Tab-separated table of C-alpha atoms in Angstrom:
chain	number	residue	atom	x	y	z
A	1	MET	CA	-12.351	-46.173	18.326
A	2	SER	CA	-11.386	-46.334	22.007
A	3	LEU	CA	-7.690	-45.263	23.141
A	4	THR	CA	-5.966	-48.630	23.990
A	5	ARG	CA	-7.036	-49.714	20.171
A	6	LEU	CA	-5.133	-46.656	18.521
A	7	PRO	CA	-1.557	-47.496	16.925
A	8	THR	CA	1.114	-46.352	19.457
A	9	ARG	CA	2.639	-43.072	17.700
A	10	GLN	CA	-1.412	-42.000	17.436
A	11	ARG	CA	-2.045	-43.096	20.701
A	12	ILE	CA	1.181	-41.089	22.377
A	13	VAL	CA	-0.324	-38.195	20.315
A	14	HIS	CA	-3.634	-37.878	21.354
A	15	THR	CA	-2.542	-38.691	25.377
A	16	ALA	CA	-0.085	-35.366	24.616
A	17	PHE	CA	-2.820	-33.457	23.335
A	18	GLU	CA	-4.964	-34.286	26.065
A	19	LEU	CA	-3.049	-33.317	28.841
A	20	PHE	CA	-1.377	-30.339	27.228
A	21	SER	CA	-4.823	-28.872	26.701
A	22	SER	CA	-5.911	-29.749	30.231
A	23	GLN	CA	-2.535	-28.707	32.597
A	24	GLY	CA	-0.095	-26.919	30.171
A	25	ILE	CA	2.711	-27.883	28.327
A	26	THR	CA	5.354	-27.407	31.282
A	27	GLU	CA	3.247	-29.250	33.537
A	28	THR	CA	2.978	-32.309	31.826
A	29	THR	CA	5.823	-34.761	32.070
A	30	THR	CA	6.691	-37.477	29.352
A	31	ARG	CA	6.402	-40.258	32.448
A	32	GLN	CA	2.525	-39.008	32.625
A	33	ILE	CA	1.718	-39.023	28.945
A	34	ALA	CA	3.845	-42.561	28.482
A	35	ASP	CA	1.560	-43.751	31.688
A	36	GLN	CA	-1.821	-42.572	30.416
A	37	ALA	CA	-1.051	-43.909	26.991
A	38	ALA	CA	-0.010	-47.565	28.383
A	39	VAL	CA	3.777	-47.191	27.208
A	40	ASN	CA	6.835	-47.171	28.100
A	41	GLU	CA	8.647	-43.852	28.285
A	42	VAL	CA	11.565	-45.364	26.505
A	43	THR	CA	9.009	-46.079	23.579
A	44	LEU	CA	7.858	-42.556	23.668
A	45	PHE	CA	11.334	-41.155	23.184
A	46	ARG	CA	11.855	-43.803	20.562
A	47	HIS	CA	9.580	-41.886	18.541
A	48	PHE	CA	9.567	-38.462	19.211
A	49	GLY	CA	13.052	-38.038	20.790
A	50	ASN	CA	11.703	-35.636	23.865
A	51	LYS	CA	8.912	-33.716	24.622
A	52	HIS	CA	9.666	-30.313	22.102
A	53	GLY	CA	9.650	-33.545	19.455
A	54	LEU	CA	6.184	-34.502	20.592
A	55	LEU	CA	4.758	-31.229	20.681
A	56	LEU	CA	5.985	-31.064	17.260
A	57	ALA	CA	4.143	-33.953	16.616
A	58	VAL	CA	0.664	-32.826	18.349
A	59	LEU	CA	0.657	-29.490	16.558
A	60	GLN	CA	1.168	-30.972	12.958
A	61	GLU	CA	-1.821	-33.198	14.162
A	62	CYS	CA	-3.977	-30.190	15.274
A	63	LEU	CA	-3.216	-28.256	12.128
A	64	GLN	CA	-3.819	-31.355	10.020
A	65	LYS	CA	-7.232	-31.662	11.379
A	66	TYR	CA	-7.950	-27.891	10.941
A	67	LEU	CA	-7.346	-27.902	7.041
A	68	LEU	CA	-9.013	-31.208	6.636
A	69	MET	CA	-12.173	-29.793	8.201
A	70	THR	CA	-11.815	-26.329	6.065
A	71	GLN	CA	-11.425	-27.974	2.730
A	72	GLY	CA	-13.560	-30.925	3.304
A	73	GLY	CA	-16.289	-28.167	4.119
A	74	GLU	CA	-17.611	-30.215	7.439
A	75	SER	CA	-18.171	-26.928	9.608
A	76	ILE	CA	-16.448	-23.458	8.942
A	77	MET	CA	-16.070	-23.514	5.303
A	78	GLY	CA	-19.512	-25.163	5.139
A	79	SER	CA	-20.212	-24.682	1.454
A	80	GLU	CA	-23.599	-23.058	1.635
A	81	LEU	CA	-22.178	-20.244	3.601
A	82	VAL	CA	-19.645	-20.006	0.667
A	83	ASN	CA	-22.403	-20.353	-2.268
A	84	GLN	CA	-24.593	-18.136	-0.318
A	85	GLY	CA	-22.044	-15.245	-0.904
A	86	ASP	CA	-22.753	-13.244	2.596
A	87	LEU	CA	-19.319	-11.555	3.649
A	88	LYS	CA	-20.689	-10.765	7.051
A	89	ARG	CA	-22.485	-14.003	7.910
A	90	PHE	CA	-19.483	-16.190	6.833
A	91	LEU	CA	-16.937	-13.918	8.780
A	92	THR	CA	-19.066	-13.918	11.842
A	93	TYR	CA	-19.683	-17.722	11.480
A	94	TYR	CA	-15.854	-18.287	11.217
A	95	ALA	CA	-14.827	-15.885	14.029
A	96	GLN	CA	-17.282	-17.801	16.343
A	97	ASN	CA	-16.300	-21.396	15.555
A	98	SER	CA	-12.434	-20.134	15.439
A	99	LEU	CA	-12.664	-18.888	19.066
A	100	GLN	CA	-14.811	-21.573	20.338
A	101	ALA	CA	-12.064	-24.174	18.966
A	102	ILE	CA	-9.310	-22.264	20.627
A	103	GLU	CA	-11.075	-21.546	24.222
A	104	SER	CA	-11.787	-25.578	24.095
A	105	VAL	CA	-8.019	-25.730	25.091
A	106	PRO	CA	-6.835	-22.695	27.415
A	107	GLU	CA	-3.983	-24.153	28.844
A	108	LEU	CA	-2.610	-25.577	25.710
A	109	VAL	CA	-2.812	-21.905	24.229
A	110	ARG	CA	-1.659	-20.292	27.278
A	111	SER	CA	1.368	-22.719	27.506
A	112	LEU	CA	2.062	-22.013	23.528
A	113	VAL	CA	2.383	-18.122	24.181
A	114	GLY	CA	4.017	-18.059	26.985
A	115	GLU	CA	6.729	-20.947	26.718
A	116	ALA	CA	7.191	-19.875	23.443
A	117	GLY	CA	10.729	-18.576	23.539
A	118	GLN	CA	11.716	-22.143	25.298
A	119	TYR	CA	10.855	-24.038	21.986
A	120	PRO	CA	13.382	-25.017	19.378
A	121	LYS	CA	13.251	-23.453	15.966
A	122	GLU	CA	11.462	-26.473	14.470
A	123	SER	CA	8.491	-25.794	16.837
A	124	ARG	CA	8.139	-22.310	16.405
A	125	GLN	CA	8.371	-22.892	12.299
A	126	ILE	CA	5.591	-25.587	12.366
A	127	ILE	CA	3.350	-23.048	14.211
A	128	ALA	CA	4.042	-20.458	11.397
A	129	GLN	CA	3.896	-22.837	8.670
A	130	GLY	CA	0.224	-23.543	10.449
A	131	MET	CA	-0.763	-20.512	10.292
A	132	SER	CA	0.071	-19.606	6.671
A	133	GLN	CA	-1.913	-23.137	5.671
A	134	VAL	CA	-4.790	-21.841	7.635
A	135	ASN	CA	-4.509	-18.279	6.158
A	136	GLN	CA	-4.718	-19.985	2.873
A	137	ALA	CA	-7.328	-21.982	3.056
A	138	ILE	CA	-9.255	-19.135	4.907
A	139	ALA	CA	-8.121	-16.796	1.780
A	140	SER	CA	-9.416	-19.365	-0.737
A	141	ALA	CA	-12.961	-19.294	1.257
A	142	LEU	CA	-13.127	-15.627	1.191
A	143	LYS	CA	-12.460	-15.195	-2.228
A	144	ASP	CA	-15.220	-17.602	-3.619
A	145	VAL	CA	-17.201	-15.989	-0.846
A	146	MET	CA	-16.838	-12.143	-2.471
A	147	VAL	CA	-16.961	-13.823	-6.201
A	148	ASN	CA	-20.661	-15.192	-5.138
A	149	ALA	CA	-21.334	-11.682	-3.170
A	150	ARG	CA	-20.039	-9.920	-6.270
A	151	VAL	CA	-18.117	-7.503	-3.797
A	152	GLN	CA	-14.250	-6.804	-3.528
A	153	ASN	CA	-12.789	-5.587	-0.114
A	154	PRO	CA	-9.612	-3.200	-0.478
A	155	LEU	CA	-7.537	-6.045	0.676
A	156	PRO	CA	-7.034	-9.357	-1.456
A	157	PRO	CA	-8.295	-12.498	0.169
A	158	MET	CA	-4.799	-13.250	1.605
A	159	LYS	CA	-4.456	-10.351	3.581
A	160	LEU	CA	-7.761	-10.063	4.992
A	161	ALA	CA	-7.136	-13.641	5.886
A	162	SER	CA	-4.246	-13.131	7.969
A	163	LEU	CA	-5.791	-10.013	9.205
A	164	VAL	CA	-8.745	-12.059	10.529
A	165	ASN	CA	-6.731	-14.498	11.974
A	166	THR	CA	-4.568	-12.095	13.714
A	167	CYS	CA	-7.263	-10.517	15.380
A	168	ILE	CA	-9.279	-13.773	16.492
A	169	LEU	CA	-5.771	-15.305	18.116
A	170	GLY	CA	-4.915	-11.753	19.578
A	171	TYR	CA	-8.589	-11.356	21.304
A	172	ALA	CA	-8.356	-15.351	22.662
A	173	VAL	CA	-4.843	-14.615	23.712
A	174	ILE	CA	-5.835	-11.338	25.738
A	175	ALA	CA	-8.850	-13.438	26.922
A	176	MET	CA	-7.047	-16.100	27.979
A	177	THR	CA	-4.190	-14.157	29.903
A	178	SER	CA	-6.057	-11.276	31.285
A	179	GLU	CA	-9.139	-9.306	32.059
A	180	VAL	CA	-10.720	-8.831	28.715
A	181	GLN	CA	-13.981	-7.263	30.190
A	182	PRO	CA	-12.820	-3.356	29.720
A	183	LEU	CA	-11.817	-3.881	25.896
A	184	TRP	CA	-15.409	-5.554	24.800
A	185	HIS	CA	-18.707	-6.233	26.727
A	186	SER	CA	-18.762	-9.737	25.410
A	187	ARG	CA	-17.149	-12.165	22.591
A	188	GLU	CA	-20.109	-11.294	20.542
A	189	ASP	CA	-19.427	-7.353	20.624
A	190	PHE	CA	-15.849	-8.487	19.813
A	191	ILE	CA	-16.522	-10.548	16.804
A	192	ALA	CA	-19.461	-7.656	15.416
A	193	THR	CA	-17.128	-5.124	15.689
A	194	LEU	CA	-14.359	-6.992	13.792
A	195	VAL	CA	-16.715	-7.949	10.752
A	196	GLU	CA	-18.748	-4.793	10.684
A	197	THR	CA	-14.722	-3.323	10.205
A	198	LEU	CA	-13.676	-5.857	7.876
A	199	THR	CA	-16.307	-5.209	5.571
A	200	GLN	CA	-17.672	-1.354	5.601
A	201	THR	CA	-15.284	-0.842	3.017
A	202	SER	CA	-16.284	-3.610	0.345
A	203	VAL	CA	-17.698	-2.282	-2.449
A	204	THR	CA	-19.941	-4.048	-5.164
A	205	THR	CA	-17.551	-5.099	-8.028
A	206	ALA	CA	-20.704	-5.889	-10.687
A	207	ILE	CA	-19.699	-4.378	-14.039
A	208	THR	CA	-22.276	-2.541	-16.289
A	209	VAL	CA	-21.766	-4.608	-19.718
A	210	ARG	CA	-22.484	-2.017	-22.815
A	211	ASP	CA	-22.156	-3.775	-25.792
A	212	LEU	CA	-22.449	-2.883	-29.087
A	213	SER	CA	-25.162	-3.896	-31.717
A	214	ALA	CA	-23.761	-5.607	-34.889
A	215	GLU	CA	-24.753	-2.745	-37.075
A	216	ILE	CA	-22.555	-0.409	-34.630
A	217	VAL	CA	-19.725	-3.130	-34.960
A	218	ALA	CA	-19.708	-3.498	-38.574
A	219	ALA	CA	-19.830	0.290	-39.465
A	220	ILE	CA	-17.076	1.066	-36.876
A	221	LEU	CA	-14.674	-1.654	-38.812
A	222	HIS	CA	-15.794	-0.056	-42.337
A	223	SER	CA	-14.574	3.065	-40.862
A	224	ALA	CA	-11.389	1.687	-39.658
A	225	LYS	CA	-10.907	-0.043	-42.785
A	226	HIS	CA	-11.357	3.284	-44.910
A	227	LEU	CA	-8.888	5.061	-42.799
A	228	GLY	CA	-5.865	2.668	-43.460
A	229	VAL	CA	-4.565	-0.788	-43.009
A	230	LYS	CA	-3.508	-0.095	-39.377
A	231	ASP	CA	-6.813	1.105	-38.257
A	232	TYR	CA	-8.442	-2.060	-39.793
A	233	ALA	CA	-6.305	-4.121	-38.022
A	234	LEU	CA	-6.362	-2.597	-34.680
A	235	ALA	CA	-10.382	-2.387	-34.663
A	236	TYR	CA	-10.196	-6.063	-35.767
A	237	VAL	CA	-8.159	-7.007	-32.952
A	238	LEU	CA	-10.186	-4.727	-30.235
A	239	PHE	CA	-13.466	-6.578	-31.243
A	240	GLY	CA	-12.064	-9.968	-32.658
A	241	ALA	CA	-10.271	-10.971	-29.536
A	242	GLY	CA	-11.845	-8.763	-26.599
A	243	LEU	CA	-8.456	-7.334	-25.641
A	244	LYS	CA	-8.135	-4.109	-23.168
A	245	ALA	CA	-6.410	-1.328	-24.802
A	246	LEU	CA	-3.122	-2.022	-22.674
A	247	GLU	CA	-2.972	-5.582	-23.545
A	248	LEU	CA	-3.297	-4.592	-27.078
A	249	LEU	CA	-0.606	-1.804	-26.747
A	250	ARG	CA	1.834	-4.383	-25.314
A	251	LEU	CA	1.738	-6.680	-27.954
A	252	LYS	CA	4.582	-8.111	-29.870
A	253	ARG	CA	4.904	-8.892	-33.262
A	254	THR	CA	5.998	-12.547	-32.017
A	255	ASP	CA	2.743	-12.729	-30.004
A	256	TYR	CA	0.642	-13.475	-32.977
A	257	ARG	CA	1.866	-17.374	-33.124
A	258	LEU	CA	1.109	-20.680	-34.465
A	259	GLU	CA	-1.022	-22.990	-32.256
A	260	GLY	CA	-1.636	-26.151	-34.113
A	261	LYS	CA	-2.854	-25.120	-37.274
A	262	ASN	CA	-4.192	-21.812	-35.967
A	263	ARG	CA	-2.716	-18.612	-35.067
A	264	VAL	CA	-3.339	-17.041	-31.960
A	265	LEU	CA	-2.714	-14.070	-29.993
A	266	GLN	CA	-0.028	-14.581	-26.925
A	267	VAL	CA	-1.568	-11.782	-24.286
A	268	GLY	CA	0.347	-11.137	-20.918
A	269	GLY	CA	4.100	-11.655	-19.517
A	270	GLU	CA	6.281	-9.264	-17.898
A	271	GLY	CA	4.669	-10.070	-14.596
A	272	LYS	CA	1.451	-11.294	-15.740
A	273	ALA	CA	-0.332	-14.321	-16.453
A	274	VAL	CA	-0.350	-15.616	-19.977
A	275	ARG	CA	-3.171	-16.526	-21.602
A	276	LEU	CA	-3.567	-17.686	-25.957
A	277	VAL	CA	-6.522	-16.036	-27.066
A	278	PRO	CA	-7.731	-16.549	-30.758
A	279	ILE	CA	-8.885	-13.557	-33.017
A	280	ASN	CA	-12.349	-13.930	-34.277
A	281	GLN	CA	-12.826	-14.446	-37.850
A	282	LYS	CA	-16.585	-13.804	-37.499
A	283	ILE	CA	-17.561	-10.583	-35.248
A	284	CYS	CA	-20.851	-10.168	-34.400
A	285	GLY	CA	-22.700	-12.176	-37.544
A	286	HIS	CA	-19.922	-10.804	-39.883
A	287	ARG	CA	-16.886	-12.640	-41.128
A	288	TYR	CA	-13.510	-10.818	-41.672
A	289	GLY	CA	-11.107	-12.439	-43.381
A	290	SER	CA	-9.465	-16.482	-42.838
A	291	ASN	CA	-7.130	-17.350	-40.273
A	292	SER	CA	-4.122	-16.834	-42.812
A	293	ASN	CA	-5.483	-13.662	-44.552
A	294	ASN	CA	-7.009	-11.229	-42.214
A	295	PRO	CA	-6.650	-7.341	-41.333
A	296	LEU	CA	-4.052	-8.040	-38.955
A	297	VAL	CA	-2.198	-10.274	-41.176
A	298	ALA	CA	-2.144	-7.396	-44.150
A	299	TYR	CA	-1.129	-5.006	-41.500
A	300	LEU	CA	1.913	-7.044	-40.558
A	301	LYS	CA	2.864	-7.699	-44.202
A	302	SER	CA	2.877	-4.159	-45.123
A	303	ARG	CA	5.402	-3.352	-42.166
A	304	LYS	CA	8.649	-2.562	-43.714
A	305	ASP	CA	10.638	-2.297	-40.324
A	306	SER	CA	11.940	-4.516	-37.796
A	307	ARG	CA	10.604	-3.127	-34.662
A	308	PRO	CA	9.454	-6.038	-32.387
A	309	GLU	CA	6.106	-3.858	-31.215
A	310	MET	CA	3.430	-5.372	-33.065
A	311	PHE	CA	1.538	-1.762	-33.373
A	312	LEU	CA	3.431	1.486	-34.074
A	313	GLY	CA	2.417	5.357	-34.228
A	314	GLN	CA	2.762	7.778	-36.641
A	315	ASP	CA	6.114	8.616	-35.376
A	316	GLY	CA	7.562	4.983	-35.984
A	317	GLU	CA	7.341	4.387	-31.807
A	318	PRO	CA	5.319	1.981	-30.126
A	319	LEU	CA	1.734	3.390	-30.279
A	320	THR	CA	0.645	4.913	-27.181
A	321	MET	CA	-3.068	5.053	-25.729
A	322	SER	CA	-3.544	8.786	-26.777
A	323	GLU	CA	-3.055	7.868	-30.147
A	324	LEU	CA	-5.332	4.650	-30.045
A	325	GLU	CA	-7.942	6.674	-28.321
A	326	GLU	CA	-7.799	9.199	-31.207
A	327	ARG	CA	-8.012	6.492	-33.774
A	328	TRP	CA	-11.059	4.876	-32.100
A	329	GLU	CA	-12.358	8.274	-31.929
A	330	ALA	CA	-12.337	8.515	-35.491
A	331	TRP	CA	-13.828	5.400	-36.255
A	332	THR	CA	-16.822	6.153	-34.039
A	333	SER	CA	-17.588	9.843	-35.059
A	334	PRO	CA	-21.055	10.145	-36.329
A	335	GLN	CA	-19.200	11.891	-39.619
A	336	LYS	CA	-17.632	8.600	-40.308
A	337	CYS	CA	-19.822	5.861	-38.343
A	338	HIS	CA	-23.351	6.594	-39.630
A	339	GLU	CA	-25.207	3.734	-37.413
A	340	VAL	CA	-23.617	5.437	-34.040
A	341	GLU	CA	-26.066	8.293	-33.939
A	342	ALA	CA	-28.999	6.530	-34.313
A	343	ASP	CA	-28.014	4.191	-31.754
A	344	GLN	CA	-25.737	5.741	-29.129
A	345	ASP	CA	-28.337	7.185	-26.759
A	346	ASN	CA	-26.134	10.795	-26.540
A	347	MET	CA	-23.438	8.269	-24.677
A	348	PRO	CA	-20.161	8.373	-26.136
A	349	ILE	CA	-18.888	4.760	-27.188
A	350	THR	CA	-15.880	3.743	-25.562
A	351	ILE	CA	-12.697	1.308	-25.978
A	352	GLU	CA	-13.890	-0.995	-23.649
A	353	GLN	CA	-17.052	-1.550	-25.180
A	354	ALA	CA	-15.431	-3.507	-27.904
A	355	ARG	CA	-14.205	-6.184	-25.152
A	356	HIS	CA	-18.137	-6.031	-23.621
A	357	THR	CA	-19.163	-6.720	-27.318
A	358	TRP	CA	-16.549	-9.397	-28.139
A	359	GLY	CA	-17.863	-11.304	-24.436
A	360	VAL	CA	-21.524	-11.002	-25.026
A	361	ASP	CA	-20.706	-12.502	-28.759
A	362	MET	CA	-18.500	-15.256	-27.195
A	363	LEU	CA	-21.499	-16.388	-24.512
A	364	THR	CA	-24.403	-15.852	-27.096
A	365	ARG	CA	-22.455	-18.538	-29.611
A	366	GLY	CA	-22.440	-20.842	-26.381
A	367	MET	CA	-18.844	-20.688	-24.926
A	368	ASP	CA	-18.680	-22.086	-21.544
A	369	VAL	CA	-18.055	-19.906	-18.363
A	370	ASP	CA	-15.216	-21.092	-17.386
A	371	GLY	CA	-13.600	-21.224	-20.829
A	372	PHE	CA	-14.661	-17.439	-21.287
A	373	CYS	CA	-12.885	-16.792	-17.912
A	374	ILE	CA	-9.649	-18.065	-19.527
A	375	ILE	CA	-9.651	-16.776	-22.930
A	376	GLY	CA	-10.778	-13.489	-21.757
A	377	GLY	CA	-8.972	-13.053	-18.622
A	378	ILE	CA	-12.090	-11.877	-17.145
A	379	LYS	CA	-12.547	-11.464	-13.273
A	380	ALA	CA	-14.494	-13.871	-11.653
A	381	TYR	CA	-16.731	-11.134	-10.129
A	382	GLU	CA	-17.184	-9.470	-13.800
A	383	VAL	CA	-18.662	-12.873	-15.058
A	384	TYR	CA	-21.918	-12.385	-13.757
A	385	ALA	CA	-22.837	-8.978	-15.717
A	386	TYR	CA	-21.662	-10.493	-18.833
A	387	GLU	CA	-23.883	-13.575	-18.208
A	388	GLN	CA	-26.986	-11.484	-17.347
A	389	ARG	CA	-26.238	-9.488	-20.654
A	390	ALA	CA	-25.862	-12.464	-22.968
A	391	LYS	CA	-29.174	-13.857	-21.625
A	392	GLU	CA	-31.107	-10.415	-22.155
A	393	LYS	CA	-29.853	-10.986	-25.724
A	394	ALA	CA	-30.780	-14.366	-26.092
A	395	ALA	CA	-34.184	-13.904	-24.542
A	396	LEU	CA	-34.867	-10.732	-26.950
A	397	TYR	CA	-33.614	-12.664	-29.738
A	398	LYS	CA	-36.082	-16.080	-28.880
A	399	ALA	CA	-38.940	-13.619	-28.363
A	400	LEU	CA	-38.497	-11.775	-31.728
A	401	SER	CA	-37.846	-15.344	-33.481
A	402	LEU	CA	-41.358	-16.308	-32.009
A	403	ASP	CA	-43.283	-13.465	-33.897
A	404	ALA	CA	-41.244	-14.052	-37.129
């Protein structure tokens, strides 16, 4: 669309951007903008009030175009780069494109930096707000890249995005206002150094999933049952809901609640995200009670105290991690659990393996990955390991069934 066919307001903004970019903000007058936009200067003032109001509109339009580009995946945030899971390549491509975009409007950048102190508060706020929006968009993309790459950076995505953009803007400002050669051999040298610095501390986050066989799980639950109603309830919740040990210790009585006609656990709270988790009555092929009559219900009915905590220790105080670990060792000792010695490969069975077993069991039984992450509070970068282990077991069962 030609400039003359644009609506008046958009034509003025477009013209202001062109003049600000080519000759700077101070050197550009409202008369020049009005003349080149083919409008009366009074019309410009009616729409924007003054030149700073027009600058505000230009900045808002620039930021909106950039955000649309990043969210639409047209260039910098191209989905193919995100899906490839190559953090170095993604950061390199982003830095190159960002610097090219900034360097295409040198006079506008110089004016924004050199004259910032003259701008009204509203203009400075829109710049800060725009940077925040850009950081959020890049952080979202960085999170997806790191998930697909199965790596984790010590910095969370938002801080990493903020650091990247600060470095890019800093380099651009120095390059446009001084002699950058003594600092960097070239723009490519700066980008390579930045990317290497930001990624050298990234670590592979793929976990090792060590699920237990159905026979061992049944033996552990049987062992716990013989040690008492509390032990049985603890083992039942660990294997039936896939909770982390700390999540189990934080449970309150009121966290076992009705959801429709079923009872579920409310996990989280106290500053952490809350999720609802069902306790499976069917664990690795064996059924343990019903929704209204199971090891946890039996334990809660046996309680004579009014303490709000779901699980208490021997002293009547909330159960501690050391007490839980002692109970776990009792359930899994070869003396109590005869299946362990034959299958554990000389490696001790850990509490975390109850969660691994639950996760593989859920995926093997057909739960979709998104639902699995929500119910289990599974981190995105952990999913791959669970999926692979579930596929391995499914393939083994399929192969065995062919020979049946």
